[in-house]
C-alpha positions as CSV (number, residue, x, y, z in Angstrom):
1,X,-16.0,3.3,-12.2
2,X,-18.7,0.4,-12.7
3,X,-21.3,1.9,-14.6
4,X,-21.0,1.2,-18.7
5,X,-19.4,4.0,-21.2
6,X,-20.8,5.0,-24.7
7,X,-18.7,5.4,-27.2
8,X,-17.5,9.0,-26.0
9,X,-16.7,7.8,-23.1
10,X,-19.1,9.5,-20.8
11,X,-21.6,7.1,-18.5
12,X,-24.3,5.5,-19.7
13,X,-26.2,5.5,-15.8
14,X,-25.8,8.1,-13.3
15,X,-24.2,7.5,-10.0
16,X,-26.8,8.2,-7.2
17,X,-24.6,9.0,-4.1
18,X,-25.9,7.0,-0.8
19,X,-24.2,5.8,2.0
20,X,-26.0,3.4,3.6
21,X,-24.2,0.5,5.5
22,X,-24.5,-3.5,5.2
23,X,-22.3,-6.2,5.8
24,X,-19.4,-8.3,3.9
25,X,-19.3,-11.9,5.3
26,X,-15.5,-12.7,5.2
27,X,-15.3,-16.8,6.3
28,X,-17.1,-16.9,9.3
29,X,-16.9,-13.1,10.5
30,X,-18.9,-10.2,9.8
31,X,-17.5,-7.0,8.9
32,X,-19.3,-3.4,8.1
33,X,-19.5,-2.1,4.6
34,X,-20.8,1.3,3.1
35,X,-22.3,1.5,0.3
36,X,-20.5,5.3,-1.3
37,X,-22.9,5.7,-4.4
38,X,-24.9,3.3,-7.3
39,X,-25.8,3.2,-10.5
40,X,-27.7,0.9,-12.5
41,X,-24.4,-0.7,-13.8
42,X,-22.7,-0.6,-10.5
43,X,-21.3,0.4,-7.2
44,X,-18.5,1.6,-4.7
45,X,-18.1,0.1,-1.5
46,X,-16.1,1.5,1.4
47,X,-15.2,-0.9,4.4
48,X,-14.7,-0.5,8.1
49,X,-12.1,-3.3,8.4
50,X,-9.8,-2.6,5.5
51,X,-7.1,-5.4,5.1
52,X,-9.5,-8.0,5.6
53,X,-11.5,-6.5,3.0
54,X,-8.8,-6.1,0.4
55,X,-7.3,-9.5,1.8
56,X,-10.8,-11.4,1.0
57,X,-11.6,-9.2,-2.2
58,X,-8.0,-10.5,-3.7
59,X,-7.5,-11.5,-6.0
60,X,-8.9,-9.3,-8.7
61,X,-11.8,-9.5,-10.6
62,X,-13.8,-11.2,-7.2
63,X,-17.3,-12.7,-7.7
64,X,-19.5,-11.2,-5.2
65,X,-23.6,-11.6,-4.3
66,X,-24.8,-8.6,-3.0
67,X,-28.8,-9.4,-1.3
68,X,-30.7,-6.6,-0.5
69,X,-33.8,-6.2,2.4
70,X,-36.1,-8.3,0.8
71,X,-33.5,-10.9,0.0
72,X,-33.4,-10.7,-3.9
73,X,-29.3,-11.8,-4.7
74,X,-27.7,-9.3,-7.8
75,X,-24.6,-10.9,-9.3
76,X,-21.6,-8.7,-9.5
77,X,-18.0,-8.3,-9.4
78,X,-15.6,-6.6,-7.4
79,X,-13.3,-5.1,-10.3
80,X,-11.3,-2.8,-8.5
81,X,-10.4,-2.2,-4.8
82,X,-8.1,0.1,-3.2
83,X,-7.3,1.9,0.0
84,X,-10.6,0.5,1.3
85,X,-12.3,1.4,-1.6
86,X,-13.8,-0.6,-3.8
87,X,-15.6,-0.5,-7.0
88,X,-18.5,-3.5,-8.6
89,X,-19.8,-4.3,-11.6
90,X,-23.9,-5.8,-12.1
91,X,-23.3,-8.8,-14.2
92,X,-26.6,-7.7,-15.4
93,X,-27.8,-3.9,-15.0
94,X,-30.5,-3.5,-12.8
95,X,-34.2,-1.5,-12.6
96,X,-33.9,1.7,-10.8
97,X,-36.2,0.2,-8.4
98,X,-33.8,-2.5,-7.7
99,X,-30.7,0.1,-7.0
100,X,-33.2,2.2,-5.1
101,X,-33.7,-0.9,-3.2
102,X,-30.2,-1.3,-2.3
103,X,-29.2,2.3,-1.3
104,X,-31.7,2.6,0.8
105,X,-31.8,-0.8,2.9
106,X,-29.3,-2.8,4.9
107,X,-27.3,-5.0,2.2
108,X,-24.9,-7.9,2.8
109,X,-22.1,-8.7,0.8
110,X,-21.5,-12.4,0.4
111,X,-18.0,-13.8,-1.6
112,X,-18.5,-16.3,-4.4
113,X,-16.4,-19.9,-3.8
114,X,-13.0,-19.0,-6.1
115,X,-13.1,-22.0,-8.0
116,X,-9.7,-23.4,-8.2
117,X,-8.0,-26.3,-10.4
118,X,-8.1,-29.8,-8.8
């Protein structure tokens, strides 16, 4: 999933299964978001409002903020998403009080801007 792999393959962080729920912002609407489990490297998200969630995730890898109670912003990327499902990467890994501070709070998802050509 999101977490990083040694060299045998197996993961380097353990997943911690929550299930807490947060937001995504998707334009100007709100929809509800689960957060399934987290690591230190990563996360799963399931979402209530599926196709605008895949639709707004595409395309594939998706830059993403996720802000937790206190309002401190992680950097990550949606790297995979499927049947409401999907999975993010930390762009850097994060403290285990910082992933205890998002499975245990309300989070909001917030898109990046896709930057495109001009």
């Amino acid at each position: 999933m999101t977490q990083a792999f040694t060299d045998q393959g197996s993961r380097s962080w353990q997943r911690h299964n929550c299930g807490n729920d947060g937001t995504i912002l998707i334009g100007d609407a709100q929809s509800r978001a689960f957060m399934i489990d987290a690591s230190r490297g990563g996360f799963k998200l399931r979402f209530e409002q599926v196709e605008s969630a895949m639709a707004a995730l595409s395309p594939l890898p998706r830059d993403i903020n996720v802000v937790n109670n206190a309002n401190s912003t992680f950097a990550a990327s949606a790297i995979w998403a499927k049947d409401g499902l999907a999975g993010c990467r930390f762009y850097q890994h994060l403290s285990l009080d910082e992933v205890v501070s998002l499975m245990t709070g309300r989070f909001k998802i917030q898109l990046a801007r896709i930057n495109t050509p001009s």
